[in-house]
Short mmCIF file of C-alpha atoms in Angstrom, two decimals:
data_model
loop_
_atom_site.label_atom_id
_atom_site.label_comp_id
_atom_site.label_asym_id
_atom_site.label_seq_id
_atom_site.Cartn_x
_atom_site.Cartn_y
_atom_site.Cartn_z
CA MET A 106 12.62 14.69 -4.12
CA ASN A 107 15.63 12.67 -3.28
CA GLU A 108 17.21 15.19 -0.86
CA ILE A 109 13.42 15.12 1.21
CA LEU A 110 13.71 10.81 0.95
CA ASN A 111 17.13 11.40 2.90
CA THR A 112 16.22 13.53 5.59
CA GLN A 113 13.18 11.78 6.77
CA GLY A 114 12.45 7.94 7.65
CA GLN A 115 16.27 7.71 7.43
CA GLN A 116 15.88 4.07 8.52
CA SER A 117 13.30 2.88 6.07
CA ARG A 118 14.98 0.65 3.16
CA LEU A 119 11.78 1.87 1.23
CA ALA A 120 13.09 5.79 1.46
CA ARG A 121 16.52 4.19 0.61
CA VAL A 122 16.27 2.53 -2.10
CA LEU A 123 14.11 5.44 -3.55
CA ALA A 124 16.20 8.00 -3.02
CA ALA A 125 19.22 5.68 -4.59
CA GLY A 126 16.60 6.10 -7.70
CA GLU A 127 16.32 2.45 -7.89
CA PHE A 128 12.74 1.23 -8.80
CA ALA A 129 10.61 0.37 -5.59
CA VAL A 130 8.44 -2.92 -4.86
CA ALA A 131 6.16 -3.45 -2.18
CA VAL A 132 4.43 -6.70 -1.70
CA GLU A 133 0.78 -6.82 0.00
CA VAL A 134 0.45 -9.68 3.14
CA ASN A 135 -2.53 -10.34 4.12
CA PRO A 136 -2.72 -11.18 7.82
CA PRO A 137 -5.23 -14.25 8.51
CA ILE A 138 -8.50 -14.58 10.00
CA GLY A 139 -7.72 -16.57 13.12
CA PRO A 140 -4.56 -16.86 15.77
CA ASN A 141 -2.18 -19.16 13.11
CA PRO A 142 1.34 -17.46 12.68
CA GLY A 143 1.87 -20.83 10.52
CA ALA A 144 -0.21 -18.83 8.14
CA VAL A 145 2.06 -15.40 8.47
CA GLN A 146 5.23 -17.70 8.12
CA ARG A 147 4.05 -19.24 4.80
CA GLN A 148 3.60 -16.16 3.47
CA ILE A 149 7.34 -15.04 4.76
CA GLU A 150 8.57 -18.04 2.79
CA THR A 151 6.81 -17.72 -0.23
CA LEU A 152 7.23 -13.80 -0.45
CA ARG A 153 10.86 -13.29 0.95
CA GLY A 154 13.13 -11.40 -1.36
CA CYS A 155 10.62 -10.32 -3.63
CA ALA A 156 10.18 -6.68 -2.53
CA ASP A 157 11.66 -3.62 -0.78
CA VAL A 158 8.83 -3.60 1.76
CA TYR A 159 5.74 -5.73 2.84
CA ASN A 160 2.63 -4.03 3.33
CA VAL A 161 0.06 -5.88 6.16
CA THR A 162 -3.37 -4.88 5.33
CA ASP A 163 -5.60 -3.79 8.40
CA ASN A 164 -8.68 -5.96 8.81
CA GLN A 165 -9.18 -5.23 5.21
CA SER A 166 -12.77 -5.21 3.43
CA ALA A 167 -13.72 -4.10 7.42
CA ARG A 168 -13.33 -7.83 7.93
CA VAL A 169 -11.81 -9.14 11.30
CA HIS A 170 -8.14 -10.36 10.58
CA THR A 171 -5.00 -11.03 12.73
CA SER A 172 -3.95 -7.29 13.66
CA SER A 173 -1.40 -5.40 10.97
CA LEU A 174 0.87 -4.37 14.18
CA ALA A 175 1.32 -8.13 15.06
CA VAL A 176 1.97 -9.33 11.59
CA CYS A 177 4.48 -6.73 11.09
CA VAL A 178 6.51 -7.54 13.89
CA MET A 179 6.63 -11.09 13.07
CA LEU A 180 7.72 -9.88 9.37
CA GLN A 181 10.43 -7.75 11.05
CA GLN A 182 12.08 -10.20 13.20
CA ALA A 183 12.15 -12.87 9.92
CA GLY A 184 14.41 -10.00 8.31
CA LEU A 185 11.22 -8.41 6.31
CA GLU A 186 10.72 -4.77 6.58
CA PRO A 187 6.88 -4.38 6.82
CA VAL A 188 4.89 -1.34 6.09
CA LEU A 189 2.06 -0.69 8.77
CA GLN A 190 -0.88 -0.05 7.31
CA VAL A 191 -3.14 2.08 9.85
CA THR A 192 -6.72 2.69 9.27
CA CYS A 193 -9.03 5.17 10.85
CA ARG A 194 -12.38 3.18 10.99
CA ASP A 195 -11.35 1.17 13.97
CA ARG A 196 -9.76 3.73 16.32
CA ASN A 197 -9.67 6.97 17.63
CA ARG A 198 -6.79 9.07 17.93
CA LEU A 199 -5.22 7.64 21.07
CA ALA A 200 -5.30 4.08 19.89
CA ILE A 201 -3.53 4.90 17.08
CA GLN A 202 -1.13 6.97 18.63
CA SER A 203 -0.27 3.83 20.97
CA ASP A 204 0.36 1.66 18.15
CA LEU A 205 2.40 4.14 16.55
CA LEU A 206 4.39 3.96 19.41
CA GLY A 207 4.89 0.10 19.73
CA ALA A 208 5.48 0.13 16.05
CA ALA A 209 8.17 2.77 16.68
CA ALA A 210 9.60 0.51 19.50
CA PHE A 211 9.93 -2.64 17.35
CA GLY A 212 11.64 -0.53 14.65
CA ILE A 213 9.15 -0.52 12.21
CA ARG A 214 9.84 2.67 10.35
CA ASN A 215 6.94 2.64 7.54
CA VAL A 216 3.28 3.86 7.95
CA LEU A 217 0.34 3.76 5.57
CA ALA A 218 -2.37 5.85 6.52
CA LEU A 219 -5.52 4.92 5.05
CA THR A 220 -9.35 5.89 6.09
CA GLY A 221 -10.57 2.69 5.75
CA ASP A 222 -13.73 0.66 4.62
CA HIS A 223 -16.82 1.35 6.11
CA VAL A 224 -18.07 -1.82 8.28
CA SER A 225 -21.17 -1.99 6.35
CA ALA A 226 -18.98 -3.61 3.72
CA GLY A 227 -17.78 -6.45 6.24
CA ASP A 228 -18.62 -9.04 8.66
CA HIS A 229 -19.40 -6.85 11.12
CA PRO A 230 -22.29 -4.39 9.90
CA GLY A 231 -23.78 -3.57 13.19
CA ALA A 232 -20.11 -2.35 14.31
CA ARG A 233 -19.92 1.71 15.32
CA PRO A 234 -17.13 3.12 13.17
CA VAL A 235 -14.96 5.92 14.70
CA TYR A 236 -13.42 8.03 12.01
CA ASP A 237 -12.42 10.17 14.55
CA LEU A 238 -9.17 11.16 11.78
CA ASP A 239 -9.52 10.60 8.49
CA SER A 240 -6.94 9.69 6.11
CA ILE A 241 -5.42 13.44 5.88
CA THR A 242 -5.62 14.16 9.47
CA LEU A 243 -3.86 11.03 10.19
CA LEU A 244 -1.41 11.71 7.93
CA GLN A 245 -0.95 15.08 9.98
CA LEU A 246 -0.76 13.43 13.22
CA ILE A 247 2.20 10.89 11.92
CA GLN A 248 3.94 14.37 10.36
CA THR A 249 3.76 15.81 13.73
CA MET A 250 4.89 13.22 16.56
CA ARG A 251 7.62 12.37 13.82
CA ASP A 252 9.03 16.09 12.97
CA GLN A 253 8.00 17.98 16.29
CA GLN A 254 7.98 14.96 18.73
CA LEU A 255 4.52 15.86 20.02
CA PHE A 256 1.44 13.71 20.45
CA ALA A 257 -2.06 14.89 18.95
CA SER A 258 -2.88 17.18 22.40
CA GLY A 259 0.12 19.12 22.14
CA ARG A 260 2.29 16.75 24.84
CA LYS A 261 5.78 16.04 24.45
CA ILE A 262 7.24 12.48 23.60
CA PRO A 263 9.44 11.55 25.63
CA ARG A 264 13.10 10.59 25.18
CA ARG A 265 12.92 10.60 20.80
CA ALA A 266 10.37 10.90 17.89
CA PRO A 267 9.20 7.49 15.99
CA ASP A 268 11.63 7.97 12.56
CA PHE A 269 8.07 7.05 10.13
CA PHE A 270 8.72 7.09 6.41
CA ILE A 271 4.87 8.52 5.55
CA GLY A 272 2.81 6.76 3.10
CA ALA A 273 -0.84 7.14 1.69
CA VAL A 274 -3.06 5.60 -0.90
CA ALA A 275 -4.47 7.15 -3.85
CA ASN A 276 -7.54 5.93 -6.15
CA PRO A 277 -7.19 7.44 -9.55
CA PHE A 278 -10.56 5.35 -10.57
CA ALA A 279 -13.42 6.91 -8.35
CA PRO A 280 -15.28 10.07 -9.46
CA PRO A 281 -14.90 12.78 -9.43
CA TYR A 282 -11.40 12.06 -11.57
CA ASP A 283 -10.51 15.55 -11.71
CA PHE A 284 -10.63 16.10 -7.90
CA ARG A 285 -8.01 12.96 -7.50
CA PRO A 286 -4.54 14.77 -8.27
CA LEU A 287 -6.01 17.64 -5.86
CA ARG A 288 -6.39 14.97 -3.12
CA LEU A 289 -3.21 14.02 -3.59
CA ALA A 290 -1.67 17.19 -3.62
CA LYS A 291 -3.57 17.60 0.26
CA LYS A 292 -1.92 14.18 1.06
CA ILE A 293 1.35 15.51 0.16
CA VAL A 294 0.91 18.73 2.15
CA ALA A 295 -0.59 16.67 4.86
CA GLY A 296 3.14 14.71 5.24
CA ALA A 297 2.64 11.73 2.50
CA GLN A 298 6.50 10.69 1.15
CA PHE A 299 5.28 7.61 -0.86
CA ILE A 300 1.93 6.88 -2.36
CA GLN A 301 0.70 3.43 -3.23
CA THR A 302 -2.30 3.09 -5.73
CA GLN A 303 -5.75 1.52 -6.03
CA LEU A 304 -4.92 -1.25 -8.46
CA ILE A 305 -4.70 -0.61 -12.14
CA TYR A 306 -6.61 -2.49 -14.80
CA ASP A 307 -7.90 0.70 -16.48
CA LEU A 308 -4.84 2.02 -18.34
CA PRO A 309 -6.27 5.35 -20.30
CA ARG A 310 -7.92 6.41 -16.87
CA PHE A 311 -4.19 5.93 -15.07
CA ARG A 312 -2.70 7.65 -17.83
CA GLU A 313 -4.75 10.36 -17.76
CA TYR A 314 -4.60 10.68 -13.82
CA MET A 315 -0.83 10.70 -14.16
CA ALA A 316 -0.27 13.05 -16.83
CA ARG A 317 -2.36 15.44 -14.52
CA VAL A 318 0.02 14.70 -11.81
CA VAL A 319 2.93 15.14 -13.66
CA ASP A 320 1.37 19.01 -15.05
CA LEU A 321 0.77 19.53 -11.22
CA GLY A 322 4.53 18.41 -10.53
CA LEU A 323 3.53 16.34 -7.87
CA HIS A 324 5.17 13.09 -8.80
CA GLU A 325 8.21 15.55 -7.76
CA GLN A 326 7.31 15.95 -4.07
CA VAL A 327 6.18 11.97 -3.54
CA ALA A 328 7.07 8.45 -4.84
CA ILE A 329 4.05 7.21 -6.48
CA MET A 330 4.02 3.26 -6.72
CA ALA A 331 1.43 1.82 -8.85
CA GLY A 332 -0.85 -0.71 -7.70
CA VAL A 333 -0.67 -4.09 -9.75
CA GLY A 334 -1.94 -7.50 -8.86
CA PRO A 335 -3.29 -10.62 -10.73
CA ILE A 336 -6.67 -11.98 -11.17
CA ARG A 337 -6.51 -15.81 -10.56
CA SER A 338 -9.63 -16.23 -12.46
CA LEU A 339 -13.14 -15.16 -14.11
CA ARG A 340 -15.13 -15.42 -11.17
CA ALA A 341 -12.47 -13.39 -9.17
CA ALA A 342 -12.31 -10.51 -12.11
CA THR A 343 -16.25 -10.28 -12.32
CA PHE A 344 -16.60 -10.08 -8.42
CA MET A 345 -14.02 -6.82 -8.32
CA ARG A 346 -15.64 -5.40 -11.30
CA ASP A 347 -19.13 -5.88 -9.95
CA GLN A 348 -18.32 -5.35 -5.62
CA VAL A 349 -15.26 -3.62 -4.91
CA ALA A 350 -16.21 0.24 -4.53
CA GLY A 351 -13.59 1.99 -6.54
CA LEU A 352 -12.16 -0.47 -8.72
CA THR A 353 -12.32 -0.44 -12.52
CA VAL A 354 -12.43 -3.63 -14.34
CA PRO A 355 -12.60 -3.13 -18.01
CA GLU A 356 -15.01 -5.65 -20.16
CA ALA A 357 -12.54 -6.38 -22.36
CA ILE A 358 -10.38 -8.08 -19.37
CA ILE A 359 -13.73 -9.89 -18.33
CA THR A 360 -14.13 -10.87 -22.26
CA ARG A 361 -10.63 -12.35 -22.46
CA LEU A 362 -10.95 -14.96 -19.38
CA GLU A 363 -14.43 -16.06 -20.67
CA ARG A 364 -13.59 -17.99 -23.35
CA LEU A 365 -10.56 -19.44 -20.82
CA SER A 366 -10.60 -22.91 -18.95
CA LYS A 367 -10.27 -21.91 -15.36
CA GLU A 368 -6.30 -23.31 -15.32
CA ASP A 369 -5.82 -20.94 -18.63
CA GLN A 370 -7.86 -18.34 -16.94
CA ALA A 371 -5.17 -18.18 -14.24
CA ARG A 372 -2.05 -18.13 -16.60
CA ALA A 373 -3.69 -14.89 -18.11
CA GLY A 374 -4.28 -13.36 -15.21
CA LEU A 375 -0.50 -13.64 -14.43
CA ASP A 376 0.40 -12.30 -18.05
CA LEU A 377 -2.21 -9.42 -17.77
CA CYS A 378 -0.60 -8.33 -14.45
CA CYS A 379 2.65 -7.90 -16.11
CA GLU A 380 1.68 -6.56 -19.29
CA ILE A 381 -0.10 -3.58 -16.93
CA SER A 382 2.92 -3.74 -14.68
CA GLN A 383 5.57 -3.13 -17.75
CA GLU A 384 3.06 -0.31 -18.98
CA VAL A 385 2.65 1.60 -15.79
CA SER A 386 6.66 1.49 -15.33
CA LYS A 387 7.09 3.43 -18.53
CA ILE A 388 4.60 6.22 -17.19
CA GLU A 389 6.35 9.43 -16.40
CA GLY A 390 6.23 10.11 -12.40
CA VAL A 391 5.71 6.32 -11.25
CA ARG A 392 8.68 5.26 -9.34
CA GLY A 393 7.93 1.85 -8.08
CA LEU A 394 4.94 -0.89 -8.08
CA HIS A 395 2.78 -2.26 -5.46
CA ILE A 396 2.29 -6.04 -5.68
CA MET A 397 -1.41 -7.07 -4.34
CA ALA A 398 -1.69 -10.46 -4.99
CA VAL A 399 -4.88 -11.31 -2.74
CA GLY A 400 -5.49 -15.09 -1.64
CA TRP A 401 -2.53 -15.85 -4.24
CA PRO A 402 1.06 -15.24 -2.75
CA ALA A 403 2.14 -17.68 -4.84
CA ALA A 404 2.13 -15.56 -8.04
CA VAL A 405 4.37 -13.00 -6.71
CA PRO A 406 7.84 -14.89 -7.11
CA GLN A 407 6.31 -15.26 -10.66
CA ILE A 408 5.37 -11.87 -11.66
CA VAL A 409 8.48 -10.24 -9.89
CA ALA A 410 10.98 -12.74 -12.12
CA ARG A 411 9.32 -12.09 -15.15
CA LEU A 412 9.47 -8.29 -14.73
CA GLY A 413 12.95 -8.94 -14.26
CA LEU A 414 13.04 -7.06 -10.58
CA SER A 415 14.27 -9.85 -8.26
CA PRO A 416 16.47 -10.17 -6.39
CA ARG A 417 16.10 -6.52 -5.33
CA PRO A 418 19.12 -4.17 -4.47
CA SER A 419 21.19 -4.93 -1.77
CA LEU A 420 21.42 -1.64 0.31
CA ALA A 421 23.28 -1.26 4.07
CA ILE A 422 20.26 -0.35 5.87
CA GLY A 423 21.07 0.87 9.64
CA VAL A 424 19.68 -0.66 12.65
CA PRO A 425 18.44 2.15 15.63
CA ALA A 426 18.81 1.46 18.75
CA VAL A 427 15.05 0.62 20.13
#
């Protein structure tokens, strides 16, 4: 696996951290709803030094936000390595390839391919979803651009190929559960080099998923980063349980928060995130954490400090000519 990481996506810090055998950390960055660079700058100041890479969401929850690419450029210019999230919901293959070329022009090396939540779940339910590609065909497209220096049409990309470290997502909590490791295998074949999972609150289910992943030998073919995040309140926990598709929040967590004040709920949510992070870090095949503190970036420095994951290892990463 280290050979794969060393020979593809060589300019990516994330690839080099994983190839060095370090436990990797990614942190989610949420673009603002309006044209507000100050909001991005505040996240940069809060999160700097907490992670190896910073995932920038792409119209998360099918709601309009500042573009992932624009925020990735801001992070890159501030010295933070971004992960460009690309969903298939909003753009066809021409637009997606155009954005990928734009990312490569700015030296952005990490790309995460997602199908994307349906528009019916967001703030423009009347919008027409695109889905020209799905996550697997998007992975194939990115891999073809990088390894064969070709567009999806077969036309040659002039001058040089974009050097991407390619990622995908996995949801161990969406039925049918037995199918999830097999879908992971398909994404690996399609080009995924790293995987970031859905938020983990159901530890037994995640352990079962990873046991099957290990049985299939998939953990040796891809770097799996476990999704973790703090729950700020009982209200947030019940919303995730009732409204977020593919996310499992066990009743034991709801009960744990119900008897606490709002301030104590936030403290308990941080404790829970650290507890889960420590447990998943021990599971065979887990190579890192993807911390998603939605609407609560100030929690991230506390989490990585308590887990002993900061400061991040210093690696000399070459900056390619653009």
